[in-house]
C-alpha positions as a Python dict, from the first residue, in 0.01 Angstrom:
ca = {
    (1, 'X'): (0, 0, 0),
    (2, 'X'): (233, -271, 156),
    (3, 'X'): (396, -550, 39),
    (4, 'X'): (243, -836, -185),
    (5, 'X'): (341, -1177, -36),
    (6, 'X'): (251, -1541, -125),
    (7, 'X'): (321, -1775, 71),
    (8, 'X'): (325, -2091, -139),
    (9, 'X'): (380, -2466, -109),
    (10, 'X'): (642, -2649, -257),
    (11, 'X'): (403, -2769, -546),
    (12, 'X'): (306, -2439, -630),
    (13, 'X'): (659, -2294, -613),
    (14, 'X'): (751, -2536, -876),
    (15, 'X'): (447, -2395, -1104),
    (16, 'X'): (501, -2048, -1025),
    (17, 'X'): (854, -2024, -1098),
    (18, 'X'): (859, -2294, -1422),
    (19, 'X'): (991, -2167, -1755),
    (20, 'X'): (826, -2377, -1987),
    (21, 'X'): (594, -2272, -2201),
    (22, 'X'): (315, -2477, -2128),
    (23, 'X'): (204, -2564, -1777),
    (24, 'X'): (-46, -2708, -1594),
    (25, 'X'): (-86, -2741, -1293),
    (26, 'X'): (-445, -3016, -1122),
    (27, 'X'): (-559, -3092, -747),
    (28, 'X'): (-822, -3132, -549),
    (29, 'X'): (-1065, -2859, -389),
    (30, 'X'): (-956, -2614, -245),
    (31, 'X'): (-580, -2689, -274),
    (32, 'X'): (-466, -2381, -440),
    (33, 'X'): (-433, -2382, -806),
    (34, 'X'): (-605, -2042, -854),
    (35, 'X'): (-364, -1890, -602),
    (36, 'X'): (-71, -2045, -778),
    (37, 'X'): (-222, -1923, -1084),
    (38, 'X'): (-238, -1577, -982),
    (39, 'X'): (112, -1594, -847),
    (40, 'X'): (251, -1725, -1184),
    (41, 'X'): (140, -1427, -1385),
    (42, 'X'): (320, -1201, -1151),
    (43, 'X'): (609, -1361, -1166),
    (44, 'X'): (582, -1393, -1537),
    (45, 'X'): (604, -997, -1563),
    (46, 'X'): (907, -987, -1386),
    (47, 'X'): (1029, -1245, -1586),
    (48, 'X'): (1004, -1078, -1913),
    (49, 'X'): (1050, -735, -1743),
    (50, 'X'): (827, -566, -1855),
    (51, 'X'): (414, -493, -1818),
    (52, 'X'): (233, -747, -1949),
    (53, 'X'): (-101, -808, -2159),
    (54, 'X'): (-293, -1162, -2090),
    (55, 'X'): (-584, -1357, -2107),
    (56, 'X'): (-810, -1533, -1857),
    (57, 'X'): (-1038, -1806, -2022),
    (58, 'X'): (-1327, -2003, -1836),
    (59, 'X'): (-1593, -2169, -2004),
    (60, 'X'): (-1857, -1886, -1968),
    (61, 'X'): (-1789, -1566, -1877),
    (62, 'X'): (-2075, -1586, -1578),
    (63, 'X'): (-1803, -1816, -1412),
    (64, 'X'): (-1502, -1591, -1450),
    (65, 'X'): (-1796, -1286, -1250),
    (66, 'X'): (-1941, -1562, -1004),
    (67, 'X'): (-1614, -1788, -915),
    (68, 'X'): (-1245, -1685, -1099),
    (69, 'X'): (-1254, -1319, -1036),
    (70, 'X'): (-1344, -1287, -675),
    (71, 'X'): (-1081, -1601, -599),
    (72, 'X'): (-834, -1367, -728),
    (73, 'X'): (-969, -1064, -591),
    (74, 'X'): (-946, -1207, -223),
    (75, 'X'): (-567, -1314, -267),
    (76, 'X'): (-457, -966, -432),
    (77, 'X'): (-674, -732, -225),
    (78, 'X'): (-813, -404, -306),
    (79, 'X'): (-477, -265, -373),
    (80, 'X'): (-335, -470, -600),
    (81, 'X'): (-597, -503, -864),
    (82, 'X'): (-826, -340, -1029),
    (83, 'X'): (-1145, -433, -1288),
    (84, 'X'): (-1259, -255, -1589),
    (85, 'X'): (-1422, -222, -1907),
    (86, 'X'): (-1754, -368, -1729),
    (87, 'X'): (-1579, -671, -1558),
    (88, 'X'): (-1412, -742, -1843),
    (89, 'X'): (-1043, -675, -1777),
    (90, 'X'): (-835, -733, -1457),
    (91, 'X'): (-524, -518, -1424),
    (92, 'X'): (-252, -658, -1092),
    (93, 'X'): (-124, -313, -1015),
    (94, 'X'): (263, -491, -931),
    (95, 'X'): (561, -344, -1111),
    (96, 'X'): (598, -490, -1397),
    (97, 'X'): (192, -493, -1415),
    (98, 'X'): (3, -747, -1601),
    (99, 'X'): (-357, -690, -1786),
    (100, 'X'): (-561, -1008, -1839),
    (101, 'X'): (-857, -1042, -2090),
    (102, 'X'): (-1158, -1189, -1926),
    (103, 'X'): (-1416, -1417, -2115),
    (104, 'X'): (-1556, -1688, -2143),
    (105, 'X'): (-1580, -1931, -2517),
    (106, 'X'): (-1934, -1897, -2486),
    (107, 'X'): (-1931, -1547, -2599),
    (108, 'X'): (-1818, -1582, -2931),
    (109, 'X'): (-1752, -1236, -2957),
    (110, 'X'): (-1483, -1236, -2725),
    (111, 'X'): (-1368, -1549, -2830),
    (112, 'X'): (-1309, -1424, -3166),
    (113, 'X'): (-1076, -1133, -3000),
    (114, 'X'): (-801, -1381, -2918),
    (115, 'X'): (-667, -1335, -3259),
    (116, 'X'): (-618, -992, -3249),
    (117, 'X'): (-438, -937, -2911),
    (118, 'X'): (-38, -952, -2831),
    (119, 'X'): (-43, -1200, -2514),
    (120, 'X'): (269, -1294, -2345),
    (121, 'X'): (32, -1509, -2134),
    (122, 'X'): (-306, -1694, -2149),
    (123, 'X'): (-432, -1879, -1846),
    (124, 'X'): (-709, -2150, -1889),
    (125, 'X'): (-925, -2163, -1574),
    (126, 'X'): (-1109, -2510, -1537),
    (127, 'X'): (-1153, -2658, -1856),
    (128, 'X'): (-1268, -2963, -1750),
    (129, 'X'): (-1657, -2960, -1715),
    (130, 'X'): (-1811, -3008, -1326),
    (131, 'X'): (-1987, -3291, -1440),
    (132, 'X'): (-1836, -3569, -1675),
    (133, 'X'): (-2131, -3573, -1917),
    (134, 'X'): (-2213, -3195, -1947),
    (135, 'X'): (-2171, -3041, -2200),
    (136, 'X'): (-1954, -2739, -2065),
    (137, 'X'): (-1573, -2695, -2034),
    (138, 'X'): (-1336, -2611, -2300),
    (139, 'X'): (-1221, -2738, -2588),
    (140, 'X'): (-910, -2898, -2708),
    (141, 'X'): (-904, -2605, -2994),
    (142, 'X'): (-897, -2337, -2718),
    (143, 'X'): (-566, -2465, -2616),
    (144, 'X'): (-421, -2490, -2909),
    (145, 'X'): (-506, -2138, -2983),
    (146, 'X'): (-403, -2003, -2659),
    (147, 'X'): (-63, -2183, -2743),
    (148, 'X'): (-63, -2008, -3098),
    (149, 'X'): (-124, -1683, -2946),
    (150, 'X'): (20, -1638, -2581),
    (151, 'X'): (403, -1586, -2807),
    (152, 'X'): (258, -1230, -3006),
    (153, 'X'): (383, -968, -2731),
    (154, 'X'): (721, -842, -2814),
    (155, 'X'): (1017, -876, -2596),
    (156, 'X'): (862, -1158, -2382),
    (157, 'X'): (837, -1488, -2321),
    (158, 'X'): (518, -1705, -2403),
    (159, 'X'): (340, -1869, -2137),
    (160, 'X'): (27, -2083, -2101),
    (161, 'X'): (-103, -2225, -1791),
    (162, 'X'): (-376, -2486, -1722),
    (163, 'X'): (-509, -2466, -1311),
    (164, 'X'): (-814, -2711, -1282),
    (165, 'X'): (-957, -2994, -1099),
    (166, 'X'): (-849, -3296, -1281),
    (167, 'X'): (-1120, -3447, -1532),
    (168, 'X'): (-1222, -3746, -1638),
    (169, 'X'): (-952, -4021, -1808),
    (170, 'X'): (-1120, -3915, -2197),
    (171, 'X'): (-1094, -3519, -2115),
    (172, 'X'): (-809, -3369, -2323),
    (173, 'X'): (-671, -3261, -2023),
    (174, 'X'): (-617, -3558, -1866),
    (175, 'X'): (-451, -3714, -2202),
    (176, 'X'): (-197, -3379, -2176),
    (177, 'X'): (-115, -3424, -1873),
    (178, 'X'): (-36, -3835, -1930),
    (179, 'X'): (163, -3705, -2197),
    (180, 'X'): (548, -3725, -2130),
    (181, 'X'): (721, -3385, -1971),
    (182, 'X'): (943, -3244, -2243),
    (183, 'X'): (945, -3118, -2579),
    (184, 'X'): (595, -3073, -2670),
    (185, 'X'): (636, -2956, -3013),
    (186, 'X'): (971, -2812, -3238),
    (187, 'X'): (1083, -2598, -3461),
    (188, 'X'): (1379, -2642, -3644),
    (189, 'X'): (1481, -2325, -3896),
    (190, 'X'): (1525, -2473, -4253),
    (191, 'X'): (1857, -2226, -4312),
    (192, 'X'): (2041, -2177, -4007),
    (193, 'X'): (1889, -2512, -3815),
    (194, 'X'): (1854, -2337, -3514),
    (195, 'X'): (1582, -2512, -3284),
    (196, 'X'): (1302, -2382, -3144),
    (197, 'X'): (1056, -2587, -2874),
    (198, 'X'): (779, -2528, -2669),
    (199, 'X'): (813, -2744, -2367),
    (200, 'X'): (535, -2894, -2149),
    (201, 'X'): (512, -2959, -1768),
    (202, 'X'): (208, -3069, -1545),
    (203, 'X'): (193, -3046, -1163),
    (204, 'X'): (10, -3250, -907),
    (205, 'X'): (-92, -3054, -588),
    (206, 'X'): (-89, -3334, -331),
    (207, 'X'): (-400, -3359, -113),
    (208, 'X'): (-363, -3181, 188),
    (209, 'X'): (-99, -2945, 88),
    (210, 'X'): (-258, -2622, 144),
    (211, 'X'): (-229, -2589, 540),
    (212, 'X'): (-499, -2277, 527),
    (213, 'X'): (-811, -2507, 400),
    (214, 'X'): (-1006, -2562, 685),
    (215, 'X'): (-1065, -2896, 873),
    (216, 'X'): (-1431, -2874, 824),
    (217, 'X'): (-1400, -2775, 448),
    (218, 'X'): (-1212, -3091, 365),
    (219, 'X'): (-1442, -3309, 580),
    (220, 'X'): (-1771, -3142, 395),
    (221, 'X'): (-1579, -3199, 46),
    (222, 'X'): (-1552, -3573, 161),
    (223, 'X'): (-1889, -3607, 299),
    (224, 'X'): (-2042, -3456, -52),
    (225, 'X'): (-1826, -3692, -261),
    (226, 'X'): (-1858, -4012, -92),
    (227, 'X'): (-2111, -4196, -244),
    (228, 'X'): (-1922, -4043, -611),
    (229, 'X'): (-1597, -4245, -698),
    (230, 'X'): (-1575, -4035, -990),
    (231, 'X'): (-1591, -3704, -843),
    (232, 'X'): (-1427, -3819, -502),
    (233, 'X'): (-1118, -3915, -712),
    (234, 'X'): (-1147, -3540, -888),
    (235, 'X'): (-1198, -3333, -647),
    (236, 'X'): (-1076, -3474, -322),
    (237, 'X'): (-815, -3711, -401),
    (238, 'X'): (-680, -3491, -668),
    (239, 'X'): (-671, -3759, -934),
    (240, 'X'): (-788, -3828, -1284),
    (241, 'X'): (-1154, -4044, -1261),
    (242, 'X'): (-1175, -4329, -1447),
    (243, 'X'): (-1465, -4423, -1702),
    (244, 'X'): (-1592, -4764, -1621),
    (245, 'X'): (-1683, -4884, -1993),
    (246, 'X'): (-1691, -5223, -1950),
    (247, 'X'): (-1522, -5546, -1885),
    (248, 'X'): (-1107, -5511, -1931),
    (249, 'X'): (-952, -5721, -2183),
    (250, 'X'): (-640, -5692, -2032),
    (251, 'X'): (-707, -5731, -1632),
    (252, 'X'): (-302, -5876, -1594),
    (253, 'X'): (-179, -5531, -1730),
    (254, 'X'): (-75, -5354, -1405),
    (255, 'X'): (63, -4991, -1441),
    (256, 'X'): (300, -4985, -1151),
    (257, 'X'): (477, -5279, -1290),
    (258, 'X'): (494, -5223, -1725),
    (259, 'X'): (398, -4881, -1726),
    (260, 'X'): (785, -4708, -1690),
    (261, 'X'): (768, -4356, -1515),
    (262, 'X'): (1042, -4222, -1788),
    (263, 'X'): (1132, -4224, -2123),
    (264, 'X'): (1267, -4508, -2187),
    (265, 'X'): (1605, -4475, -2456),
    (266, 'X'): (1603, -4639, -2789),
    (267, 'X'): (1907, -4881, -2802),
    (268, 'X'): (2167, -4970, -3174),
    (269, 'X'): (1953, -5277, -3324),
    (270, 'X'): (1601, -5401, -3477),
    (271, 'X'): (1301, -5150, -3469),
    (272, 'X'): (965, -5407, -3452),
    (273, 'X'): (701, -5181, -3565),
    (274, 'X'): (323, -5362, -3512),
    (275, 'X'): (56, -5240, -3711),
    (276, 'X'): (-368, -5219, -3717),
    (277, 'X'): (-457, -5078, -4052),
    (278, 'X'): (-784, -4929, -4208),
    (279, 'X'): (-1013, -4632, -4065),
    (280, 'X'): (-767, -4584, -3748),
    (281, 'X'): (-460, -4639, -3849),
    (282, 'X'): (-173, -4753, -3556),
    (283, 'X'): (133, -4849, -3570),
    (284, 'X'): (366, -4923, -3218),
    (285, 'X'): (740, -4881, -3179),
    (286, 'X'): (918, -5137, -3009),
    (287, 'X'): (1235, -5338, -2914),
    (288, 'X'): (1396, -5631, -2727),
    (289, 'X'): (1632, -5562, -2490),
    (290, 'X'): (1891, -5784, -2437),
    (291, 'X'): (1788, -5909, -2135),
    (292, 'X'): (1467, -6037, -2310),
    (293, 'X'): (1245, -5790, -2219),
    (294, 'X'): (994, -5623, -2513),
    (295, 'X'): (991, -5245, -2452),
    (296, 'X'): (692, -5068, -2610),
    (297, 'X'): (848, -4676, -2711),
    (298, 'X'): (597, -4472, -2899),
    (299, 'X'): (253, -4556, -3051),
    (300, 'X'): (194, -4322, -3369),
    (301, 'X'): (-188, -4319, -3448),
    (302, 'X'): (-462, -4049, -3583),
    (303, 'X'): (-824, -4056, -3618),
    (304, 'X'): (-859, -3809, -3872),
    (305, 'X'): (-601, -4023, -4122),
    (306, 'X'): (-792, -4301, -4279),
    (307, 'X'): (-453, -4501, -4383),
    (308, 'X'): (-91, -4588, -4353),
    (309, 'X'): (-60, -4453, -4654),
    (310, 'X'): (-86, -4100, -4487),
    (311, 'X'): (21, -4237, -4139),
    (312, 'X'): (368, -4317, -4253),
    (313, 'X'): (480, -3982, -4417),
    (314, 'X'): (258, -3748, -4174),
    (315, 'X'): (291, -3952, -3871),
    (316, 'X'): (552, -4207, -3873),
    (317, 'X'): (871, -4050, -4065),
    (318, 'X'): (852, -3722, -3834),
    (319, 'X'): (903, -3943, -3534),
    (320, 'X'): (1195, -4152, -3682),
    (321, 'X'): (1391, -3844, -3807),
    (322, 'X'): (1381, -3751, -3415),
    (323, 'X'): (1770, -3799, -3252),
    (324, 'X'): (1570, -4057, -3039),
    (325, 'X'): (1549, -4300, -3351),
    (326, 'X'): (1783, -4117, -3589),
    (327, 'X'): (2077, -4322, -3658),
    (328, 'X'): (2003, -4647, -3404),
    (329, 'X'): (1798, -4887, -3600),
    (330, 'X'): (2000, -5149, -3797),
    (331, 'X'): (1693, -5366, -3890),
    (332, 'X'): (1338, -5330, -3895),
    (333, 'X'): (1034, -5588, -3877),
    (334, 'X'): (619, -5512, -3990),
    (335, 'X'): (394, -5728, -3794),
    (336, 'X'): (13, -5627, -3796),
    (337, 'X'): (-352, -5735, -3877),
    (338, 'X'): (-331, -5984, -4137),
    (339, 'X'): (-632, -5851, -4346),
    (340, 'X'): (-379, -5541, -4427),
    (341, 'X'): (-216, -5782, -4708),
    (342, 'X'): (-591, -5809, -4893),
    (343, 'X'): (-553, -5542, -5162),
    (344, 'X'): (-723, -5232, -5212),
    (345, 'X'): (-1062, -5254, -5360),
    (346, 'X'): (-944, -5003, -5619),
    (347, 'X'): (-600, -5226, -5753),
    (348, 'X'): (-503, -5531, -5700),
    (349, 'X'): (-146, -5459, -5670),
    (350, 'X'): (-129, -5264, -5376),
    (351, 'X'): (-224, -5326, -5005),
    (352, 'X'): (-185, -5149, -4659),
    (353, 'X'): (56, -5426, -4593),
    (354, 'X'): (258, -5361, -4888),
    (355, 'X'): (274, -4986, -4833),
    (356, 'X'): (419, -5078, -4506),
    (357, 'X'): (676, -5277, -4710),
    (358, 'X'): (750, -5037, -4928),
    (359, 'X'): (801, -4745, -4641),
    (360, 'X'): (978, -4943, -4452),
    (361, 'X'): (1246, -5056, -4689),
    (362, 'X'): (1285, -4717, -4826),
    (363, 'X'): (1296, -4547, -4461),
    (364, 'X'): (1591, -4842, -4339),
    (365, 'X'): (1736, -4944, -4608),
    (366, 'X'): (1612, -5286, -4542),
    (367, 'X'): (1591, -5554, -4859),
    (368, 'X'): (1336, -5877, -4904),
    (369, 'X'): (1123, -5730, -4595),
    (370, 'X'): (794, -5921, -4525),
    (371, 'X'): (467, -5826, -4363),
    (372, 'X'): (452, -6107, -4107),
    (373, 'X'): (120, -6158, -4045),
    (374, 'X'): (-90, -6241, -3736),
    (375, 'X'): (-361, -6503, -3663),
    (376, 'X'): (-709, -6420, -3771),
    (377, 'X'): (-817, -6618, -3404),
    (378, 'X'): (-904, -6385, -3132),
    (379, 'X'): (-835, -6640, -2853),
    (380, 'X'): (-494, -6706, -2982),
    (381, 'X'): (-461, -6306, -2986),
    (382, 'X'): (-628, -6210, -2645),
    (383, 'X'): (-399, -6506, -2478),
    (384, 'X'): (-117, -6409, -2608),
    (385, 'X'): (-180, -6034, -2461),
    (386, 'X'): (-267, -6169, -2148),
    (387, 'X'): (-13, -6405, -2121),
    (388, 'X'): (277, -6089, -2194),
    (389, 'X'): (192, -5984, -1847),
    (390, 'X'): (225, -6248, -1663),
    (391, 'X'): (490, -6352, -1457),
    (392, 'X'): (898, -6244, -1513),
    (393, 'X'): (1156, -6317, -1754),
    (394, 'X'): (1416, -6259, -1418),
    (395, 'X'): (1443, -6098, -1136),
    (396, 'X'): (1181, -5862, -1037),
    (397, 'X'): (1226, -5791, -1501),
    (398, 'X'): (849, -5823, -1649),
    (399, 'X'): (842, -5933, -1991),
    (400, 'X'): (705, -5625, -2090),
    (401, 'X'): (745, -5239, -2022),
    (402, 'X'): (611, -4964, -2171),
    (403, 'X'): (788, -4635, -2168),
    (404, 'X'): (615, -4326, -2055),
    (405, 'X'): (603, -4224, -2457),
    (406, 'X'): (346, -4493, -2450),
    (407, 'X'): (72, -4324, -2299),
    (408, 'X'): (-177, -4451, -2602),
    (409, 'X'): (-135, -4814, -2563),
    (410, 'X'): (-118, -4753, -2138),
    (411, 'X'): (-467, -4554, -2209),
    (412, 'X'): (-599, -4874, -2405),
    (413, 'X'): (-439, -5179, -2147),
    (414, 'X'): (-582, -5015, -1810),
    (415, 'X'): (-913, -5030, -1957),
    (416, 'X'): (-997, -4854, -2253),
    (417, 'X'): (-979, -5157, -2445),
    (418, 'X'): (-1316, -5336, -2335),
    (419, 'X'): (-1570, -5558, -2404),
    (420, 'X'): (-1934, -5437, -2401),
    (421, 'X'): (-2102, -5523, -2073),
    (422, 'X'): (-2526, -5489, -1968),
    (423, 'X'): (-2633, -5344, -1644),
    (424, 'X'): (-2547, -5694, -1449),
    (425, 'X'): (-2196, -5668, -1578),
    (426, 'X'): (-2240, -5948, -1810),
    (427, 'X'): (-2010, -5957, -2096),
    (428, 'X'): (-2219, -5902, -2435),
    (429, 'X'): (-2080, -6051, -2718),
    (430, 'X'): (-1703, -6198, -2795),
    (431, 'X'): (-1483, -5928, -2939),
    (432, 'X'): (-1398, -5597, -2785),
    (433, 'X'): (-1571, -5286, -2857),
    (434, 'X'): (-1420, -5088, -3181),
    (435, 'X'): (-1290, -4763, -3097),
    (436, 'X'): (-991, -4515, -2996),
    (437, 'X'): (-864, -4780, -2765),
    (438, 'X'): (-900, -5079, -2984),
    (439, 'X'): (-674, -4980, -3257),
    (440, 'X'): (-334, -4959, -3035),
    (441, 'X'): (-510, -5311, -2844),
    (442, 'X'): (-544, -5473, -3206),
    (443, 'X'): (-184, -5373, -3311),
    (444, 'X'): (10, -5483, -2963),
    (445, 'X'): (-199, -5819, -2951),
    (446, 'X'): (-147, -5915, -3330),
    (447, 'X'): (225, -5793, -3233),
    (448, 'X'): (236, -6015, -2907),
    (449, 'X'): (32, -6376, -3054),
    (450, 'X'): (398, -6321, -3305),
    (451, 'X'): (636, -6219, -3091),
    (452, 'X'): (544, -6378, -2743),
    (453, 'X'): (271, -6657, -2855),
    (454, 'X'): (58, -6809, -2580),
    (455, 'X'): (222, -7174, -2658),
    (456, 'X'): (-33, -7389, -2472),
    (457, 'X'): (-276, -7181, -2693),
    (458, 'X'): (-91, -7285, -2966),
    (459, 'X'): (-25, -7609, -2900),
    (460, 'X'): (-353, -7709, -2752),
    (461, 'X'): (-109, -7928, -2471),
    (462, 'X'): (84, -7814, -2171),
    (463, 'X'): (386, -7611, -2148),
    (464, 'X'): (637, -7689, -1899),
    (465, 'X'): (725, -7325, -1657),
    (466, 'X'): (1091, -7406, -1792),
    (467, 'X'): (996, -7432, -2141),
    (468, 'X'): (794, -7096, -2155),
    (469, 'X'): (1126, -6922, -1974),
    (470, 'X'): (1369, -7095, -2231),
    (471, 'X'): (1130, -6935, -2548),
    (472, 'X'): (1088, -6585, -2311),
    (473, 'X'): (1460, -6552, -2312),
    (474, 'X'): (1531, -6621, -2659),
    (475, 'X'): (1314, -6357, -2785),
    (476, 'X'): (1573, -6090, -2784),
    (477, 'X'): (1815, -6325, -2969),
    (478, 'X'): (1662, -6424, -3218),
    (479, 'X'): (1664, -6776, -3190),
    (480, 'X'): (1261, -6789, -3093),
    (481, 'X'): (1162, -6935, -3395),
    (482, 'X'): (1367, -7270, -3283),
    (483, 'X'): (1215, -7265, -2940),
    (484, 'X'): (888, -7278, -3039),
    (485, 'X'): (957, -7544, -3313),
    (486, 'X'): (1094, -7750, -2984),
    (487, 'X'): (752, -7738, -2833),
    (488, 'X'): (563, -7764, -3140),
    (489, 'X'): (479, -7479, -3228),
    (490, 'X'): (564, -7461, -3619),
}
């Protein structure tokens, strides 16, 4: 029969042979995920040593027939695979073997069949749809069943991998794979506290890394895609498209400078947790460093909660108990939207502000805590934002970083966060749209117009490049309230 051999780039390696639990590997055309794909469920039999039972899930079945199955036919060959049951299983006749599932979520009866099964692996095949605004891919729920399900086999090992063509910057996918590599979710055992985690890792297939694609395939991919930024980004370059929405509110936010490619650590001293309350929500984790410089950690939102009355216990105090807060914070400060503090329409002794309050001082320890409030002016907010990203507070040290944990606010500053535009790319109206993005925006700029206040803004008279440094330096120390009182700002 011979021998099976892949010969596979170093990108693909790195998939193939990853022990995480949940993988994913994106690229352009033609680059090779399938292959990898194929090569990774292999290699996950003879890493749990034994055969194997699977599944293979596309968004209709017609494209596992028409696309997915004859991909992998052509890399395994007649002799290493087999189909049955009418198409709808794929056995890879290697020792150990492995027997994948086949179907696609629009056949609900198969769908319905990934309950039942004992999968060691599940493999998601494109789940981003071809086109941004079809209505075809999969859904976010298919993952997180194929996550619940790909651990059932006994005496193996879970895995679930993602191939695909990246997607759009809204797709699920996209927001996985901006999410930090690591601990994806954990599972610590109430009597003997042994820990349990499923850990996440995506993969970039560089363009050009697969040295069997033809000349003439790449230069008909760029020829079809040109006139596309969207799709040339998704399929050539290999990159998540952005979603023009609209005008940016923050244009000075530049990722390569205060977007940090790593978890940043969270140092001994004062927590500042900013806040946006009501139907979304948000509340940012973040800290001075000593040299000055504001480091944004985590941003802890939901759409489904309606208040930080649920955000706090549900959201919030999981993330704090973590060993990256656990034990570090000595002090704590609430700033947020100042109409949090108006009391609930049904009592008139409680407020989102004062649950705040009252979490917070519980959670720290902290006494005679206050909900510092922000300005109700937009200007004074939006400058303030603005004016965070500009310029240093030393050498080559912006005044503000977010960590890679941060990927909700980053989402929201490279554009998500918008004002409403018409077809000439006129701005319509004076406020940014509300949505997803505008809840972490609202909380970091009624957090900055506090913290780092836009002082000619404030003032309404000029302020000296030495006198903005002097009040940028003291943030960290605490002695910012003086600074701004010495250029009259009270």
């Amino acid at each position: 029969m011979g021998d099976l051999v892949f010969d596979l780039s170093p990108t693909q390696l790195d998939f193939v042979m990853c022990e995480d639990q949940l993988v994913q590997i994106m690229s352009g055309m033609g680059e090779g995920k399938t292959f990898a794909g194929v090569a990774a469920c292999i290699v996950h039999a003879q890493r749990c040593g034994k055969n194997i039972r699977g599944a293979l899930i596309r968004d209709t079945f017609q494209n596992i027939k028409i696309s997915t199955l004859p991909d992998i036919q052509e890399v395994l060959g007649r002799n290493w695979c087999r189909v049955s049951d009418q198409g709808k299983k794929l056995h890879i006749l290697t020792s150990p073997g492995v027997e994948l599932d086949l179907f696609g979520i629009d056949d609900e009866a198969s769908i319905s069949k990934l309950q039942g099964p004992q999968y060691a692996i599940i493999w998601l095949e494109e789940p981003a749809p071809i086109l941004e605004r079809a209505n075809a891919g999969l859904p976010r729920d298919v993952l997180n069943m194929a996550i619940a399900r790909a651990s059932r086999q006994p005496g193996t090992v879970m895995r679930v991998q993602i191939t695909q063509n990246p997607a759009d910057e809204d797709h699920w996918t996209s927001k996985l794979s901006e999410e930090p590599d690591g601990e994806y979710s954990r599972y610590e055992d109430p009597d003997t506290g042994e820990v349990s985690a499923v850990m996440k890792k995506t993969f970039h297939i560089r363009p050009g890394e697969n040295k069997y694609l033809p000349g003439m395939t790449r230069a008909a991919n760029l020829a079809a895609f040109q006139d596309d930024p969207a799709k040339m980004a998704r399929y050539v370059e290999g990159q998540i498209a952005s979603v023009n929405r609209g005008k940016k509110v923050t244009p000075k936010y530049n990722p390569a400078i205060h977007y940090c490619s790593r978890i940043l650590p969270v140092i001994k001293g004062e927590l500042l947790t900013l806040w946006d309350g009501w139907h979304h929500p948000t509340c940012i984790l973040a800290q001075y460093m000593p040299t000055g410089q504001l480091v944004i950690h985590d941003v802890v939102e939901d759409d489904g909660l309606t208040a930080v009355a649920e955000l706090c216990p549900e959201r919030l105090d999981p993330l704090l108990n973590t060993p990256k807060y656990r034990g570090k914070i000595t002090s704590v400060r609430a700033i947020g939207d100042e109409s949090m503090a108006t009391p609930d329409q049904s009592t008139r002794n409680q407020s989102a502000a004062k649950v705040v309050v009252n979490y917070l001082e519980k959670k720290f320890r902290a006494r005679g805590l206050t909900f510092e409030r922000g300005p109700k002016s937009w200007t004074l907010r939006r400058e303030s934002v603005n004016n965070s990203f500009s310029g240093l507070i030393g050498e080559g040290i912006p005044k503000v970083v977010l960590s890679r944990s941060a990927v909700g606010l980053h989402r929201a500053l490279r554009g998500g966060w918008h004002y409403k535009t018409d077809n000439n790319g006129k701005v319509v109206g004076d406020k940014p749209v509300k949505d997803q993005y505008s809840h972490p925006g609202d909380a970091f700029g009624h957090g900055m117009s506090i913290l780092m206040p836009y002082l000619p803004a404030m003032t309404g008279r000029k302020v000296s490049k030495e006198q903005g440094m002097k009040v940028a330096r003291s943030y960290a120390t605490g002695s910012y309230r003086r600074q701004r009182k010495a250029v009259g700002v009270v």
